Amino acid sequence: MKFQNKILFLIFLIFFISFQSNCQISNNKIIENNNIDTYSTLIDFYGKPSIILFGSTYCSHCKEALPIFKEKVYNVYNKEINIWINVINNDYFDITDIPQGFNEEIDFEKITNIECKYVPSWIILDKFGNVKMSSCGNEKTMNEMVYTINELIKK
């Protein structure tokens, strides 16, 4: 009987270790495969480059830019970088593939120390959470975004 208990314990231990290697534990919640959600903090973005978009479902520029973003960024880089759309009016865009929602912890001004009252806006972080580029409103282009992502992935 003791031998069976040891075997069960070893099986449990192996399962637990393999589960832990596929997940990241942050603030007592498990984020599988580094998926970002409405409960994430900036620390959850660490480990690989990240892009955070800030938009609103009532913003026509945001609605126009999102399909282009999906084609040029999300479809190309979603395995290599963290991607999150922080929808500031606490709604969801029609594109369901891209992780999105409202997270008050993820705030443009808190992250960049730059006041921004415009959408669409975005921030690119390196794998350590350092801001590498940001755009408030239409300050910068999608091509600049893609270039910066490529530079971060090369490192």
mmCIF file of C-alpha atoms in Angstrom:
data_model
loop_
_atom_site.group_PDB
_atom_site.id
_atom_site.type_symbol
_atom_site.label_atom_id
_atom_site.label_comp_id
_atom_site.label_asym_id
_atom_site.label_seq_id
_atom_site.Cartn_x
_atom_site.Cartn_y
_atom_site.Cartn_z
ATOM 1 C CA MET A 1 0.000 0.000 0.000
ATOM 2 C CA LYS A 2 2.829 2.414 0.788
ATOM 3 C CA PHE A 3 4.365 1.741 -2.628
ATOM 4 C CA GLN A 4 1.100 2.752 -4.352
ATOM 5 C CA ASN A 5 0.995 5.987 -2.351
ATOM 6 C CA LYS A 6 4.536 6.797 -3.428
ATOM 7 C CA ILE A 7 3.644 6.145 -7.079
ATOM 8 C CA LEU A 8 0.561 8.364 -6.835
ATOM 9 C CA PHE A 9 2.613 11.086 -5.180
ATOM 10 C CA LEU A 10 5.246 10.915 -7.955
ATOM 11 C CA ILE A 11 2.569 11.074 -10.663
ATOM 12 C CA PHE A 12 1.029 14.096 -8.970
ATOM 13 C CA LEU A 13 4.440 15.744 -8.608
ATOM 14 C CA ILE A 14 5.286 15.195 -12.286
ATOM 15 C CA PHE A 15 1.888 16.564 -13.347
ATOM 16 C CA PHE A 16 2.298 19.619 -11.097
ATOM 17 C CA ILE A 17 5.799 20.391 -12.394
ATOM 18 C CA SER A 18 4.738 20.045 -16.038
ATOM 19 C CA PHE A 19 1.713 22.287 -15.419
ATOM 20 C CA GLN A 20 3.897 24.938 -13.800
ATOM 21 C CA SER A 21 6.294 24.995 -16.751
ATOM 22 C CA ASN A 22 3.447 25.959 -19.110
ATOM 23 C CA CYS A 23 1.975 28.645 -16.884
ATOM 24 C CA GLN A 24 3.041 31.829 -15.198
ATOM 25 C CA ILE A 25 1.712 32.618 -11.741
ATOM 26 C CA SER A 26 1.218 36.291 -11.046
ATOM 27 C CA ASN A 27 -0.560 37.856 -8.077
ATOM 28 C CA ASN A 28 -2.173 34.503 -7.198
ATOM 29 C CA LYS A 29 -3.707 33.999 -10.627
ATOM 30 C CA ILE A 30 -2.482 31.684 -13.342
ATOM 31 C CA ILE A 31 -1.942 33.124 -16.803
ATOM 32 C CA GLU A 32 -1.522 30.253 -19.209
ATOM 33 C CA ASN A 33 0.972 30.857 -22.042
ATOM 34 C CA ASN A 34 1.397 34.528 -21.028
ATOM 35 C CA ASN A 35 -2.114 35.489 -22.164
ATOM 36 C CA ILE A 36 -2.965 38.963 -20.955
ATOM 37 C CA ASP A 37 -6.433 39.660 -19.587
ATOM 38 C CA THR A 38 -8.483 42.241 -17.707
ATOM 39 C CA TYR A 39 -6.829 41.237 -14.421
ATOM 40 C CA SER A 40 -3.234 41.483 -15.630
ATOM 41 C CA THR A 41 -0.684 43.956 -14.380
ATOM 42 C CA LEU A 42 2.310 45.327 -16.237
ATOM 43 C CA ILE A 43 4.448 42.553 -14.734
ATOM 44 C CA ASP A 44 2.425 40.021 -16.728
ATOM 45 C CA PHE A 45 3.851 41.517 -19.932
ATOM 46 C CA TYR A 46 7.436 40.658 -18.934
ATOM 47 C CA GLY A 47 9.229 37.869 -20.760
ATOM 48 C CA LYS A 48 8.625 38.867 -24.355
ATOM 49 C CA PRO A 49 8.045 42.112 -26.258
ATOM 50 C CA SER A 50 4.539 43.520 -25.941
ATOM 51 C CA ILE A 51 2.216 45.918 -27.656
ATOM 52 C CA ILE A 52 -0.691 47.555 -25.886
ATOM 53 C CA LEU A 53 -3.292 49.356 -27.965
ATOM 54 C CA PHE A 54 -5.687 51.858 -26.454
ATOM 55 C CA GLY A 55 -8.927 52.330 -28.321
ATOM 56 C CA SER A 56 -12.645 52.780 -28.059
ATOM 57 C CA THR A 57 -15.481 51.089 -29.910
ATOM 58 C CA TYR A 58 -17.060 54.486 -30.598
ATOM 59 C CA CYS A 59 -13.874 55.793 -32.293
ATOM 60 C CA SER A 60 -14.084 55.570 -36.098
ATOM 61 C CA HIS A 61 -10.269 55.752 -36.445
ATOM 62 C CA CYS A 62 -9.908 52.804 -34.045
ATOM 63 C CA LYS A 63 -12.454 50.752 -35.991
ATOM 64 C CA GLU A 64 -10.658 51.499 -39.275
ATOM 65 C CA ALA A 65 -7.195 50.726 -37.887
ATOM 66 C CA LEU A 66 -8.060 47.444 -36.172
ATOM 67 C CA PRO A 67 -8.400 45.228 -39.291
ATOM 68 C CA ILE A 68 -5.084 46.622 -40.574
ATOM 69 C CA PHE A 69 -3.465 46.002 -37.177
ATOM 70 C CA LYS A 70 -4.805 42.455 -37.191
ATOM 71 C CA GLU A 71 -3.368 41.797 -40.659
ATOM 72 C CA LYS A 72 0.023 43.495 -40.241
ATOM 73 C CA VAL A 73 0.755 42.838 -36.568
ATOM 74 C CA TYR A 74 -1.492 40.322 -34.835
ATOM 75 C CA ASN A 75 -1.549 37.683 -37.596
ATOM 76 C CA VAL A 76 2.227 37.958 -38.044
ATOM 77 C CA TYR A 77 3.539 38.351 -34.477
ATOM 78 C CA ASN A 78 0.936 36.964 -32.054
ATOM 79 C CA LYS A 79 3.138 33.998 -31.056
ATOM 80 C CA GLU A 80 6.245 36.139 -30.508
ATOM 81 C CA ILE A 81 4.824 39.105 -28.593
ATOM 82 C CA ASN A 82 2.127 39.867 -26.039
ATOM 83 C CA ILE A 83 -0.754 41.792 -27.577
ATOM 84 C CA TRP A 84 -3.538 43.515 -25.661
ATOM 85 C CA ILE A 85 -6.194 46.024 -26.717
ATOM 86 C CA ASN A 86 -7.291 48.122 -23.758
ATOM 87 C CA VAL A 87 -10.796 49.214 -24.748
ATOM 88 C CA ILE A 88 -11.260 52.363 -22.686
ATOM 89 C CA ASN A 89 -15.062 52.441 -22.956
ATOM 90 C CA ASN A 90 -15.208 48.933 -21.411
ATOM 91 C CA ASP A 91 -16.675 47.292 -24.509
ATOM 92 C CA TYR A 92 -15.338 44.898 -27.157
ATOM 93 C CA PHE A 93 -14.414 45.321 -30.809
ATOM 94 C CA ASP A 94 -15.983 42.969 -33.367
ATOM 95 C CA ILE A 95 -12.626 41.288 -33.980
ATOM 96 C CA THR A 96 -12.661 38.448 -31.476
ATOM 97 C CA ASP A 97 -9.218 36.892 -32.106
ATOM 98 C CA ILE A 98 -7.244 39.661 -30.419
ATOM 99 C CA PRO A 99 -7.194 39.734 -26.592
ATOM 100 C CA GLN A 100 -9.114 42.806 -25.469
ATOM 101 C CA GLY A 101 -11.110 44.335 -22.670
ATOM 102 C CA PHE A 102 -10.795 47.157 -20.184
ATOM 103 C CA ASN A 103 -8.010 47.002 -17.614
ATOM 104 C CA GLU A 104 -7.608 50.128 -15.492
ATOM 105 C CA GLU A 105 -4.148 48.978 -14.351
ATOM 106 C CA ILE A 106 -2.881 49.286 -17.918
ATOM 107 C CA ASP A 107 -2.908 53.029 -18.497
ATOM 108 C CA PHE A 108 -0.990 55.006 -21.139
ATOM 109 C CA GLU A 109 0.028 57.804 -18.768
ATOM 110 C CA LYS A 110 1.047 55.460 -15.929
ATOM 111 C CA ILE A 111 3.270 53.458 -18.260
ATOM 112 C CA THR A 112 4.832 56.271 -20.323
ATOM 113 C CA ASN A 113 4.604 59.279 -17.966
ATOM 114 C CA ILE A 114 3.061 61.128 -20.924
ATOM 115 C CA GLU A 115 -0.472 62.485 -20.812
ATOM 116 C CA CYS A 116 -2.572 61.179 -23.694
ATOM 117 C CA LYS A 117 -6.257 61.845 -24.226
ATOM 118 C CA TYR A 118 -6.474 60.431 -27.767
ATOM 119 C CA VAL A 119 -7.234 57.067 -29.314
ATOM 120 C CA PRO A 120 -6.044 55.061 -31.045
ATOM 121 C CA SER A 121 -2.808 55.100 -29.075
ATOM 122 C CA TRP A 122 -0.268 52.380 -28.405
ATOM 123 C CA ILE A 123 2.822 51.402 -26.450
ATOM 124 C CA ILE A 124 5.540 48.912 -27.341
ATOM 125 C CA LEU A 125 7.445 47.350 -24.434
ATOM 126 C CA ASP A 126 10.597 45.253 -24.526
ATOM 127 C CA LYS A 127 10.672 41.904 -22.716
ATOM 128 C CA PHE A 128 11.630 43.673 -19.482
ATOM 129 C CA GLY A 129 8.645 46.043 -19.580
ATOM 130 C CA ASN A 130 10.618 49.105 -20.718
ATOM 131 C CA VAL A 131 8.849 51.465 -23.113
ATOM 132 C CA LYS A 132 10.539 51.297 -26.524
ATOM 133 C CA MET A 133 8.016 53.360 -28.460
ATOM 134 C CA SER A 134 4.663 54.989 -27.877
ATOM 135 C CA SER A 135 2.174 56.865 -29.982
ATOM 136 C CA CYS A 136 -0.547 59.137 -28.655
ATOM 137 C CA GLY A 137 -3.262 59.444 -31.263
ATOM 138 C CA ASN A 138 -1.889 59.200 -34.781
ATOM 139 C CA GLU A 139 1.597 60.425 -33.826
ATOM 140 C CA LYS A 140 3.355 57.441 -35.392
ATOM 141 C CA THR A 141 2.556 55.037 -38.203
ATOM 142 C CA MET A 142 1.848 51.318 -38.295
ATOM 143 C CA ASN A 143 5.103 50.907 -40.258
ATOM 144 C CA GLU A 144 7.046 52.432 -37.348
ATOM 145 C CA MET A 145 5.257 50.026 -35.021
ATOM 146 C CA VAL A 146 6.177 47.006 -37.178
ATOM 147 C CA TYR A 147 9.800 48.165 -37.486
ATOM 148 C CA THR A 148 10.148 48.464 -33.691
ATOM 149 C CA ILE A 149 8.561 45.049 -33.131
ATOM 150 C CA ASN A 150 10.986 43.493 -35.626
ATOM 151 C CA GLU A 151 13.940 45.121 -33.870
ATOM 152 C CA LEU A 152 12.813 43.768 -30.486
ATOM 153 C CA ILE A 153 12.253 40.256 -31.809
ATOM 154 C CA LYS A 154 15.772 40.159 -33.325
ATOM 155 C CA LYS A 155 17.396 40.756 -29.912
#
